[in-house]
Coordinates of C-alpha atoms and ligand atoms in Angstrom, one line a residue:
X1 CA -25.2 13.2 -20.0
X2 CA -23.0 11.0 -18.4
X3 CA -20.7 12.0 -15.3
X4 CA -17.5 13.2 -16.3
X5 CA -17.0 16.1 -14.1
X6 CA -13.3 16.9 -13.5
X7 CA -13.9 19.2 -10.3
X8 CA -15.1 17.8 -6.8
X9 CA -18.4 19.1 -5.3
X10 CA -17.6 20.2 -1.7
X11 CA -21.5 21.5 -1.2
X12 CA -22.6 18.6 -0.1
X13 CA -21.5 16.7 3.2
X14 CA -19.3 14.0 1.5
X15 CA -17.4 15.7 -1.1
X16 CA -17.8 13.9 -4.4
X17 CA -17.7 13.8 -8.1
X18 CA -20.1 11.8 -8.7
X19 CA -23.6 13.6 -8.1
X20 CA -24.4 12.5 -5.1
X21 CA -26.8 15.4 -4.3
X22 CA -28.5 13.7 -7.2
X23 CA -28.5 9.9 -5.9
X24 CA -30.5 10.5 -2.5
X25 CA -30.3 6.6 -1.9
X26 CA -26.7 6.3 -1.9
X27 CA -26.1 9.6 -0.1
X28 CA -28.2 8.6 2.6
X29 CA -26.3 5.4 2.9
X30 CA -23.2 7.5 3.3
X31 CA -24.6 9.6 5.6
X32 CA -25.6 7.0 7.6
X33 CA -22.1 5.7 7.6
X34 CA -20.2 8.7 8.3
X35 CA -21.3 8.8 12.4
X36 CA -19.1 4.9 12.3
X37 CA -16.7 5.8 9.9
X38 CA -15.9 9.2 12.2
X39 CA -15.9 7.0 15.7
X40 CA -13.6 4.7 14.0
X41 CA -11.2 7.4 13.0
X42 CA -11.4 8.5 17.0
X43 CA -10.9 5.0 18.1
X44 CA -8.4 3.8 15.4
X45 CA -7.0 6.5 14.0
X46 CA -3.6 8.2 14.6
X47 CA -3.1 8.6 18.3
X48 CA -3.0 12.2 19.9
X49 CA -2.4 15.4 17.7
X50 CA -6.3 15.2 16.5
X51 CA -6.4 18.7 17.4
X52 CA -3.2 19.8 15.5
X53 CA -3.1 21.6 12.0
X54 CA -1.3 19.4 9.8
X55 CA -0.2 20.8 6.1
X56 CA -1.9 18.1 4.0
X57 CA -3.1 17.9 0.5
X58 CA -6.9 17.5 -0.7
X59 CA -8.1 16.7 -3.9
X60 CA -10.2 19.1 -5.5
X61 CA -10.3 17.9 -8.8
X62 CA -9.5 14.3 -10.8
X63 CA -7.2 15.9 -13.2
X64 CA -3.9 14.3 -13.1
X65 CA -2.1 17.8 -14.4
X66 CA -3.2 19.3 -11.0
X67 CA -6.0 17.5 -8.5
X68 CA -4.9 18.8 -5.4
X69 CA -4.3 21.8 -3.0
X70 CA -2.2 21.9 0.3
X71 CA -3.8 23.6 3.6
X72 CA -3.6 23.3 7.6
X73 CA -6.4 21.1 8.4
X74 CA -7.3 19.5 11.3
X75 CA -7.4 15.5 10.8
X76 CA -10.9 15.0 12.1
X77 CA -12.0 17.6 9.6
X78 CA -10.2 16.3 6.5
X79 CA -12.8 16.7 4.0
X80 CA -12.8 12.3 2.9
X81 CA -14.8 12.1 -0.2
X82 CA -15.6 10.1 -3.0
X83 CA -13.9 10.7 -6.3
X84 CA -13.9 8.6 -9.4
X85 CA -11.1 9.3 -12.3
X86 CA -13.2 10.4 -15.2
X87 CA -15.3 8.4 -17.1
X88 CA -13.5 7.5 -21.3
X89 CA -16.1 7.1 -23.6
X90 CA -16.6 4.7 -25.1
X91 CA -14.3 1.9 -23.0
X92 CA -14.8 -1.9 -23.6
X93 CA -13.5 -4.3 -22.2
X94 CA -10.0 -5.1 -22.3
X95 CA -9.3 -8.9 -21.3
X96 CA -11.4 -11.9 -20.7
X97 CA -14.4 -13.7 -22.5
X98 CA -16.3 -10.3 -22.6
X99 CA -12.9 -8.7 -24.6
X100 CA -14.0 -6.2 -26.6
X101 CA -17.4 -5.6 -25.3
X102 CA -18.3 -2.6 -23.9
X103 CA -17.9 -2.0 -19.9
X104 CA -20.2 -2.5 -17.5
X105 CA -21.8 0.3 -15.8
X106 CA -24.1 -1.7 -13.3
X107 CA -22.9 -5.0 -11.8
X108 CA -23.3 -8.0 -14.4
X109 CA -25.7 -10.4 -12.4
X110 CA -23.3 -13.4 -12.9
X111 CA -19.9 -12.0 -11.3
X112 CA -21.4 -10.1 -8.5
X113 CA -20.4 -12.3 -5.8
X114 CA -17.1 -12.3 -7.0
X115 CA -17.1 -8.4 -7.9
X116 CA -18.1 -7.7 -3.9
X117 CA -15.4 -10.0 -2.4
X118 CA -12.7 -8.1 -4.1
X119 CA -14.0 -4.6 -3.0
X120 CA -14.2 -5.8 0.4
X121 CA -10.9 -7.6 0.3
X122 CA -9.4 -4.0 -0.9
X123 CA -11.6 -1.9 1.4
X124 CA -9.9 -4.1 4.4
X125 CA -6.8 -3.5 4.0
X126 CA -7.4 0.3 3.9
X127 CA -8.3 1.0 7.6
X128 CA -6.5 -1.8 8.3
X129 CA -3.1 0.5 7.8
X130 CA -4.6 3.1 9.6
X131 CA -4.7 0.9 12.8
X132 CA -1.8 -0.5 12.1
X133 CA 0.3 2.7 12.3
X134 CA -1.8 4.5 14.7
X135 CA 1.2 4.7 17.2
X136 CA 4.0 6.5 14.8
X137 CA 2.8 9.8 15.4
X138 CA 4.2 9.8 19.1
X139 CA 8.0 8.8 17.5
X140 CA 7.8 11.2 14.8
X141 CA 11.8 11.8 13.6
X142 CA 10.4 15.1 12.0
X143 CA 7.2 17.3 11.8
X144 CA 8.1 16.6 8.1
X145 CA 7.7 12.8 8.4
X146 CA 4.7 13.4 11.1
X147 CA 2.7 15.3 8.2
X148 CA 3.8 12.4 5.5
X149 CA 2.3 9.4 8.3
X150 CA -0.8 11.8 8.9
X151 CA -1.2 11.9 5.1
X152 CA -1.0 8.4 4.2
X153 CA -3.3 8.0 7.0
X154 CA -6.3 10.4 5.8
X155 CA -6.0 8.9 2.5
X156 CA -5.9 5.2 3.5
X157 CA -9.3 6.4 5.3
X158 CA -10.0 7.8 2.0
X159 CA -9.6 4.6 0.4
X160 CA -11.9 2.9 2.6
X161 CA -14.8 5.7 1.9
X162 CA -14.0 4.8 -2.2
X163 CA -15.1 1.2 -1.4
X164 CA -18.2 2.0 0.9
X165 CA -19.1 4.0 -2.0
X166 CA -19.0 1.3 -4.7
X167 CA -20.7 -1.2 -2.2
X168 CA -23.5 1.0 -0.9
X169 CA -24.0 2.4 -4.6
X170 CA -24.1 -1.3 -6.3
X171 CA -24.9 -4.0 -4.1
X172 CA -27.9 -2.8 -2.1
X173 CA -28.7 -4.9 1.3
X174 CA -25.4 -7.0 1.4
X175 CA -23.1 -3.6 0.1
X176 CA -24.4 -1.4 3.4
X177 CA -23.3 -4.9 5.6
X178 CA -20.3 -4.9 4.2
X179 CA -20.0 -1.4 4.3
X180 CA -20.3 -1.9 8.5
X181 CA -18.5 -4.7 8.9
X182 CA -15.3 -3.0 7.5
X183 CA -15.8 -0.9 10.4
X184 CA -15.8 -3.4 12.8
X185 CA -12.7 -6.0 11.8
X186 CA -9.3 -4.7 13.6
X187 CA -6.1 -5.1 12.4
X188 CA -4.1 -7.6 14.9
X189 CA -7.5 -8.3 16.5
X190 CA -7.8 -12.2 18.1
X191 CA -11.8 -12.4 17.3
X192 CA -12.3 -10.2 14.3
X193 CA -8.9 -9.5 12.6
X194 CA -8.4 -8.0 9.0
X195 CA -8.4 -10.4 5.7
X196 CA -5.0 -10.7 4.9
X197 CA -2.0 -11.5 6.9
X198 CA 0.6 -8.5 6.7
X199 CA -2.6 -6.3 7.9
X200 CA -2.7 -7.8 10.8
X201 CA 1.2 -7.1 11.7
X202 CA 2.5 -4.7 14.0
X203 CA 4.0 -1.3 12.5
X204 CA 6.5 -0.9 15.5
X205 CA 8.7 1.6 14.1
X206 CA 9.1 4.0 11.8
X207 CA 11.7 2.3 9.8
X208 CA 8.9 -0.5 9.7
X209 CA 6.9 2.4 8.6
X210 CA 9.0 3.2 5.8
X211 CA 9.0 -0.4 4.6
X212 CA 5.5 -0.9 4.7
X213 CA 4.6 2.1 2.6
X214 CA 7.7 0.9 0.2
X215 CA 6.2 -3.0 -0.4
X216 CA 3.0 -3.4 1.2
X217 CA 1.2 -0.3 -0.3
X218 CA 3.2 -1.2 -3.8
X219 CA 1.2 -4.7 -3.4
X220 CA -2.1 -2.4 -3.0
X221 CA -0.5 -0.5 -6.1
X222 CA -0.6 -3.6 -7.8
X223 CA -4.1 -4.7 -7.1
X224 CA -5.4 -1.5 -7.8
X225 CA -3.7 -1.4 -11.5
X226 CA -5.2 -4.7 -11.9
X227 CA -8.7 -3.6 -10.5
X228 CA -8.7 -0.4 -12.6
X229 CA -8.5 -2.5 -15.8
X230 CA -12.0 -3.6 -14.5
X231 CA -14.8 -4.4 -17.4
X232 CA -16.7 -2.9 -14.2
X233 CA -16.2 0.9 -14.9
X234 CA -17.5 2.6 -12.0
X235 CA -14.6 -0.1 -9.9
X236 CA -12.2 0.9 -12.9
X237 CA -12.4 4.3 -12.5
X238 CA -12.2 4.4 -8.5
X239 CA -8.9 2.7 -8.7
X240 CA -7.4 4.9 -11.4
X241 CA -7.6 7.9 -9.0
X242 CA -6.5 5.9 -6.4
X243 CA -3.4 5.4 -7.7
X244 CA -2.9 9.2 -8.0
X245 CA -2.8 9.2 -4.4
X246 CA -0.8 5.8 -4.0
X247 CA 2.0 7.2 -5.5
X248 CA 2.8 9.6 -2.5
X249 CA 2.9 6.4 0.1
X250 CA 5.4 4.5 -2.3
X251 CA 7.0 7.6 -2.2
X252 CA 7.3 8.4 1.5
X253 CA 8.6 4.5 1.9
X254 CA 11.5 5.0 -0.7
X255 CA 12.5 8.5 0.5
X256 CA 12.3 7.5 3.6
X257 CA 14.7 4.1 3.7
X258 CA 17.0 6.2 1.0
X259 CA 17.1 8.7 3.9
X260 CA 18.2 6.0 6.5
X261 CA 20.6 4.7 4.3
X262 CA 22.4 7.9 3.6
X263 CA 22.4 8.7 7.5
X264 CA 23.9 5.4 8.0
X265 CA 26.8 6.0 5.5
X266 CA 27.4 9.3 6.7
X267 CA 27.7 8.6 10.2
X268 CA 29.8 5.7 9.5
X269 CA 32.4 7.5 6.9
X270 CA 32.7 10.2 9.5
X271 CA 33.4 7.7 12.1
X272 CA 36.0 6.4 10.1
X273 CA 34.1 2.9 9.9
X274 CA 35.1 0.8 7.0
X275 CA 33.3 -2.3 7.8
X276 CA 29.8 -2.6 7.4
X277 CA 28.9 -5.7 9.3
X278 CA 30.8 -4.0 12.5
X279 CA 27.1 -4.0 13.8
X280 CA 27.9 -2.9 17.3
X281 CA 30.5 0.0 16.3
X282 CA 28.0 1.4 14.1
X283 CA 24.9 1.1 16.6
X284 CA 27.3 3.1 18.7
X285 CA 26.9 5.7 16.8
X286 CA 23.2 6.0 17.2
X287 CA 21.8 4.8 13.7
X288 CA 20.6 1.5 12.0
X289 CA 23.5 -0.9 10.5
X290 CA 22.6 -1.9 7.6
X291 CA 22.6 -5.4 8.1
X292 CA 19.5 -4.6 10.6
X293 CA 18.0 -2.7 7.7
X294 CA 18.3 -6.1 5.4
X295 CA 16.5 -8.1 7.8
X296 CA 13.5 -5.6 8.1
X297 CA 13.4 -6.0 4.3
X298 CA 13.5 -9.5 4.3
X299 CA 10.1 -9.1 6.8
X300 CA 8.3 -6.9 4.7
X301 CA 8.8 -8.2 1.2
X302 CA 8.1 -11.3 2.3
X303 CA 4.9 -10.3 4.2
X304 CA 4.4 -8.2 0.6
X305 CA 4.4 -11.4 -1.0
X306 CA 2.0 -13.3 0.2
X307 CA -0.5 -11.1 -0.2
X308 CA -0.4 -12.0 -4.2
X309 CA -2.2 -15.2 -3.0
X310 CA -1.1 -18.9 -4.1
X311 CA 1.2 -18.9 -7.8
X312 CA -1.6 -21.0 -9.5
X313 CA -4.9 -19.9 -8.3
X314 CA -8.6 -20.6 -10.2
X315 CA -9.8 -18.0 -8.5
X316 CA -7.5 -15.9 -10.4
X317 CA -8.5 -17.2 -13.8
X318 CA -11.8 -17.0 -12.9
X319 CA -12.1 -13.0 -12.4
X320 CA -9.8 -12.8 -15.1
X321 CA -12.1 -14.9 -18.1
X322 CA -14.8 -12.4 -16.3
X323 CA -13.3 -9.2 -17.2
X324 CA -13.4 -8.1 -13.6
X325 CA -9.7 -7.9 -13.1
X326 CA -6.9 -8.1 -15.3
X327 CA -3.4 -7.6 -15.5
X328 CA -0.6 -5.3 -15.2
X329 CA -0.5 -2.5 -18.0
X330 CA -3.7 -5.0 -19.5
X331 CA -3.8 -2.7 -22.4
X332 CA -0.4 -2.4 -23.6
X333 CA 0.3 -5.9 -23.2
X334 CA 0.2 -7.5 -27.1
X335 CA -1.7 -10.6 -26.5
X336 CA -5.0 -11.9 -27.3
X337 CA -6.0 -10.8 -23.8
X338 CA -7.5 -14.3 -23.4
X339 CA -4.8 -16.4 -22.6
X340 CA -6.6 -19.4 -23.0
X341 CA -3.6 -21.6 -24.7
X342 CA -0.6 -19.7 -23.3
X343 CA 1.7 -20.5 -20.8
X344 CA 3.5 -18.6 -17.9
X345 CA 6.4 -20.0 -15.8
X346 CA 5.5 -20.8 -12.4
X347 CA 8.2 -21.2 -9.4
X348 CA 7.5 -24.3 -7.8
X349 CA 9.1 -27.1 -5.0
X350 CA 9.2 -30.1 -7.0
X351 CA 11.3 -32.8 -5.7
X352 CA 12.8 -30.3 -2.9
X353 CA 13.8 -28.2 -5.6
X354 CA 12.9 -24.4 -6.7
X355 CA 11.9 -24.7 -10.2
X356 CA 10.5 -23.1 -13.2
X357 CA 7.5 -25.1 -14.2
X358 CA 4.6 -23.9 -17.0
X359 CA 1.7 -23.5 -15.9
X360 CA -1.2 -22.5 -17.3
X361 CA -1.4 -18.1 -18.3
X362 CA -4.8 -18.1 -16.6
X363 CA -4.1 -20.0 -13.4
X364 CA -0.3 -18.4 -13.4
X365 CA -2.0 -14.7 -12.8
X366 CA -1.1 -14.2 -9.4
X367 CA 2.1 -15.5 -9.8
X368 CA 2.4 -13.2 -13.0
X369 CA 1.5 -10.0 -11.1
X370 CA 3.7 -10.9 -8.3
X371 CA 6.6 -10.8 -10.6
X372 CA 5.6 -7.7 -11.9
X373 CA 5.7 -6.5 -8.5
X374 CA 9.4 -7.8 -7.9
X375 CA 10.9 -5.8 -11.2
X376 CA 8.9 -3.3 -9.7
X377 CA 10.7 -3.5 -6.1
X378 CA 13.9 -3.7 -7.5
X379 CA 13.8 0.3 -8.6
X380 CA 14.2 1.8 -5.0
X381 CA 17.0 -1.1 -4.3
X382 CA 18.8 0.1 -7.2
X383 CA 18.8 3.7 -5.5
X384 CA 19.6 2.9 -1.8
X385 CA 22.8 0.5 -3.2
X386 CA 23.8 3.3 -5.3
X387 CA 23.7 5.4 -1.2
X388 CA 25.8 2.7 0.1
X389 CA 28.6 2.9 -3.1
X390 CA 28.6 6.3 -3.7
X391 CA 29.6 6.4 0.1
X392 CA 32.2 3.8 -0.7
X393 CA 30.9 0.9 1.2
X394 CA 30.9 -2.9 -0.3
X395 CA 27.2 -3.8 0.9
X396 CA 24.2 -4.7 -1.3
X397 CA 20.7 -4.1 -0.3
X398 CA 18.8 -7.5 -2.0
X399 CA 15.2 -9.1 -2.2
X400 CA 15.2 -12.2 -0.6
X401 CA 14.2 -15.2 -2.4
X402 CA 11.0 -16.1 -2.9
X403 CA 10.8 -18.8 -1.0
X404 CA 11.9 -17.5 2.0
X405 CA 9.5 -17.0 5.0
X406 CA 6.1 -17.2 3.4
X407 CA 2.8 -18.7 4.7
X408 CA 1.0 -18.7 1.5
X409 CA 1.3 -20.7 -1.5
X410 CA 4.4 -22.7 -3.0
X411 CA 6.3 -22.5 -0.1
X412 CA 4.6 -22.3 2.7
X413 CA 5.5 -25.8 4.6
X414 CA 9.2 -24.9 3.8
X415 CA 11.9 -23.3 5.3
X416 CA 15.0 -21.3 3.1
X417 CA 17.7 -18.7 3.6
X418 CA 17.3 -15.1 1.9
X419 CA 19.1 -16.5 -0.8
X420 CA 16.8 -19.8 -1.7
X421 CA 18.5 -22.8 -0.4
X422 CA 16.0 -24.5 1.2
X423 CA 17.1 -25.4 4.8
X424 CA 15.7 -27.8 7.8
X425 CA 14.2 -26.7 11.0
X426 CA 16.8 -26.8 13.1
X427 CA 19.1 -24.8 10.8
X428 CA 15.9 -22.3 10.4
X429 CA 15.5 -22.1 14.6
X430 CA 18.9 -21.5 14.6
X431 CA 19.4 -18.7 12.4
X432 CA 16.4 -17.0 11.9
X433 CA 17.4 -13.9 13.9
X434 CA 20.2 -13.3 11.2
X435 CA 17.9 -13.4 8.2
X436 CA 14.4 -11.6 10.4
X437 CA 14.8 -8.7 12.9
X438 CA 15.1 -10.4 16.2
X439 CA 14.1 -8.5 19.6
X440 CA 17.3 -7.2 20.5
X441 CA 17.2 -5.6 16.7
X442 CA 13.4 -4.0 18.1
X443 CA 14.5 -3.2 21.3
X444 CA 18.1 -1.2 19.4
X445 CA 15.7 0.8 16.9
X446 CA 12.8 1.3 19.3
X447 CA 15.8 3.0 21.8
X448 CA 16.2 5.2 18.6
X449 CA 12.7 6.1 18.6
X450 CA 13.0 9.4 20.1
X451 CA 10.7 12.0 18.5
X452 CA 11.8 15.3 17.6
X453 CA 9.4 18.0 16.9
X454 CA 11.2 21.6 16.2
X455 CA 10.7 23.1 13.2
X456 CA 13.5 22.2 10.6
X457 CA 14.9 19.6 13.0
X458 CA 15.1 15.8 12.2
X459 CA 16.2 12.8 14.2
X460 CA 19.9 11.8 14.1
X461 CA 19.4 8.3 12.5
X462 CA 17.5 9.9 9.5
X463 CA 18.7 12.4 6.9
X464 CA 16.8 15.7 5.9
X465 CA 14.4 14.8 2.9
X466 CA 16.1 16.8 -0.1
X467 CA 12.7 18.5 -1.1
X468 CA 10.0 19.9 0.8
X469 CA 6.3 18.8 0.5
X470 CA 4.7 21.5 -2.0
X471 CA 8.3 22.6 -2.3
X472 CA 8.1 24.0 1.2
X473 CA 11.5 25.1 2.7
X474 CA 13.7 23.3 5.1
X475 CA 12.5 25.1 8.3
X476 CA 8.5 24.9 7.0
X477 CA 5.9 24.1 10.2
X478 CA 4.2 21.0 8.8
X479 CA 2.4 20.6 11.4
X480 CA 1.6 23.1 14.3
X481 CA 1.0 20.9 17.3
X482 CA -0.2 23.3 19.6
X483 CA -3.4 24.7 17.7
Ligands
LIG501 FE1 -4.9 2.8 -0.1
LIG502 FE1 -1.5 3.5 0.4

């Protein structure tokens, strides 16, 4: 029978769905890693309350109609464990020059090179997070938002367990060194940093925090919606339940900036502000301007963006013709899947000029799924300018351009403004501050930065979420530091 179980087996050490207690091999590979994974977690995960119950959710099944429960747990005794969405019979292949075939249960000899680098690159980024927000606890604006952090955080760790799994299960020798040497890279570190670039960025603040989990972990909901269109099922099904998760991080990001926003506006209507841009009367009043919260934008999606790679990449077409990892919504896309005489519309510098040029569909994918990406973005801007309106304010929350402040692809060796004209480097010394957060705009939120920590109780520069986690009430103990 093949393994389609539903509910998550919590007998063993390393909870799983996938019979482990039946694969000794990769079990004791697991095992083995565990003792690292858990000194990492004590080294690099969240500072302090490792002793405090937080309220956090655990999956106990893969059903999407109801996968997880809420308890008081103790971080260090989250139960992390491996769970794969279940498995469709029948599946094939839904792209590439295997279309149609049926998908892979064991690694294809040809692509497993590439298969391993893109599990790794994914599994980085995972504890990378981790790291990078290991501070946030500390400047909690609410036990609400300190459970949120803490649950990103377990899950991200999660994340991380679902590579080692498909490494150590699939690629022998090489998976178990990969497995380590995920445990070893540090996020910011000078010797042995993480893969990608926004990884290795600090998370100063919490308003930082917010916009990482709103465009950095959409990227990662990106790749792993292109991943779990996989010919590679077991990597396919990993991802799909990921997602489930995903969701809640994406979530915590957009709450939280809508929560900032509507703070901001409030404060400002009932200081009788009418201007906007009056940065320094509205600091005043103790919460961010929004111009501030622009700039922190500007950062994040443009950190976001580079991690879709260069616009015309062969690397790209190559996992793509190899069924190992497609597109966007792959199967409701009506194509031919193949894309070997279609075009796709590139932005590119040519003659100092931002242009549309075609390109390619098969070189164009990363350029492809970073536009998906964009449309996807744009949602949660829609909601935090309808904040700013409804309050009766004349400011617009935008994306920057895409070619502003990026260090991969197109535009790299260029500078431009937040809207797209491409300027020189004097003009780009000179008014960088007003387009990125400078220090002073650190030094103002960090002053903010004040935790608060009674039950019900929430920092004066963010608003009350407007539902509870596990529609808890208003004055619910999310996490009991003292325990
Ligand atoms: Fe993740
Ligand atoms: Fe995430």
């Amino acid at each position: 029978m093949n393994v389609n179980i539903m509910n998550v087996d919590y007998s063993t050490k390393i909870p799983n769905n996938v019979n482990l207690s039946e694969d000794r091999q990769v079990l004791k590979a697991l095992e083995g890693w565990h003792p690292g994974y858990m000194n990492w977690w004590s080294d690099m995960g969240p500072v302090g309350f490792q002793q405090s119950l937080v309220y956090l959710r655990t999956a106990y099944s893969v059903d999407p109609r109801g996968w997880a429960k809420f308890d008081y747990v103790r971080m260090p005794e989250y139960r992390w464990g491996i769970l794969l969405a279940p498995q469709e019979e029948d599946r094939v292949i839904p792209f590439g020059e295997h279309y149609g075939e049926p998908a892979w249960q064991e690694v294809p000899g040809e692509y497993r090179a590439m298969l391993r680098r893109l599990i790794v690159i994914q599994g980085d980024t995972e504890p990378a997070s981790v790291e990078q927000q290991r501070h946030l606890g500390k400047t909690a604006p609410s036990l609400y938002d300190m459970r949120n952090l803490f649950q990103v955080n377990v899950e991200e760790g999660r994340h991380l367990w679902a590579m080692v799994y498909l490494l150590q299960k699939y690629f022998g020798r090489d998976g178990r060194e990969e497995a380590d040497e995920l445990l070893r890279r540090r996020s910011g570190d000078a010797d042995s940093p993480r893969m990608l670039g926004a990884f290795n960025e600090a998370t100063p603040d919490w308003l930082s925090f917010f916009m990482f989990t709103y465009f950095t972990d959409r990227d990662g909901k990106m790749q792993l919606h292109s991943l779990a269109q996989s010919g590679f099922d077991p990597l396919s099904r990993t991802c799909r339940f990921m997602l489930t998760e995903e969701a809640h991080h994406m979530f915590v990001g957009e709450t939280g900036i809508s929560r900032v926003v509507q703070r901001t506006c409030e404060a400002m209507k009932a200081a009788g502000i009418t201007d906007p841009n009056d940065i320094a009367k509205v600091r005043a009043l103790g919460v961010i301007d929004l111009p501030t919260i622009q700039k922190k934008l500007n950062l994040h999606y443009s950190l976001s963006l580079d991690l879709f790679g260069s616009e015309v990449s062969t690397n790209a077409a190559n996992s793509f013709n190899a069924g190992i990892k497609g597109r966007y919504h792959e199967t409701q896309i009506k194509d031919d899947h193949r894309l070997q005489h279609d075009t796709y519309p590139v932005l590119k510098l040519v003659d100092g000029k931002i242009r549309r040029v075609d390109e390619p569909a098969l070189t164009a994918l990363n350029m492809r799924l970073r536009d998906d990406y964009t449309q996807d973005c744009v949602k949660g801007l829609l909601r935090w300018n309808k904040i700013i309106s409804l309050a009766g304010y004349d400011f617009k929350l935008a994306l920057p351009n895409v070619a502003f402040h990026r260090a991969i692809g197109e535009f790299r060796d260029v500078h431009a403004s937040p809207e797209g004209v491409l300027v020189d480097d004097a003009t780009w010394k000179k008014r960088r501050n007003e387009w990125l957060p400078s220090t002073d705009d650190g030094d103002f939120i960090a002053s903010l930065m004040k935790p608060v920590r009674d039950v019900g109780e929430f920092a004066p520069w963010i608003a009350p979420p407007k539902v509870g986690i596990d529609n808890k009430p208003g004055d619910f103990e999310y996490v009991k530091i003292e325990s």
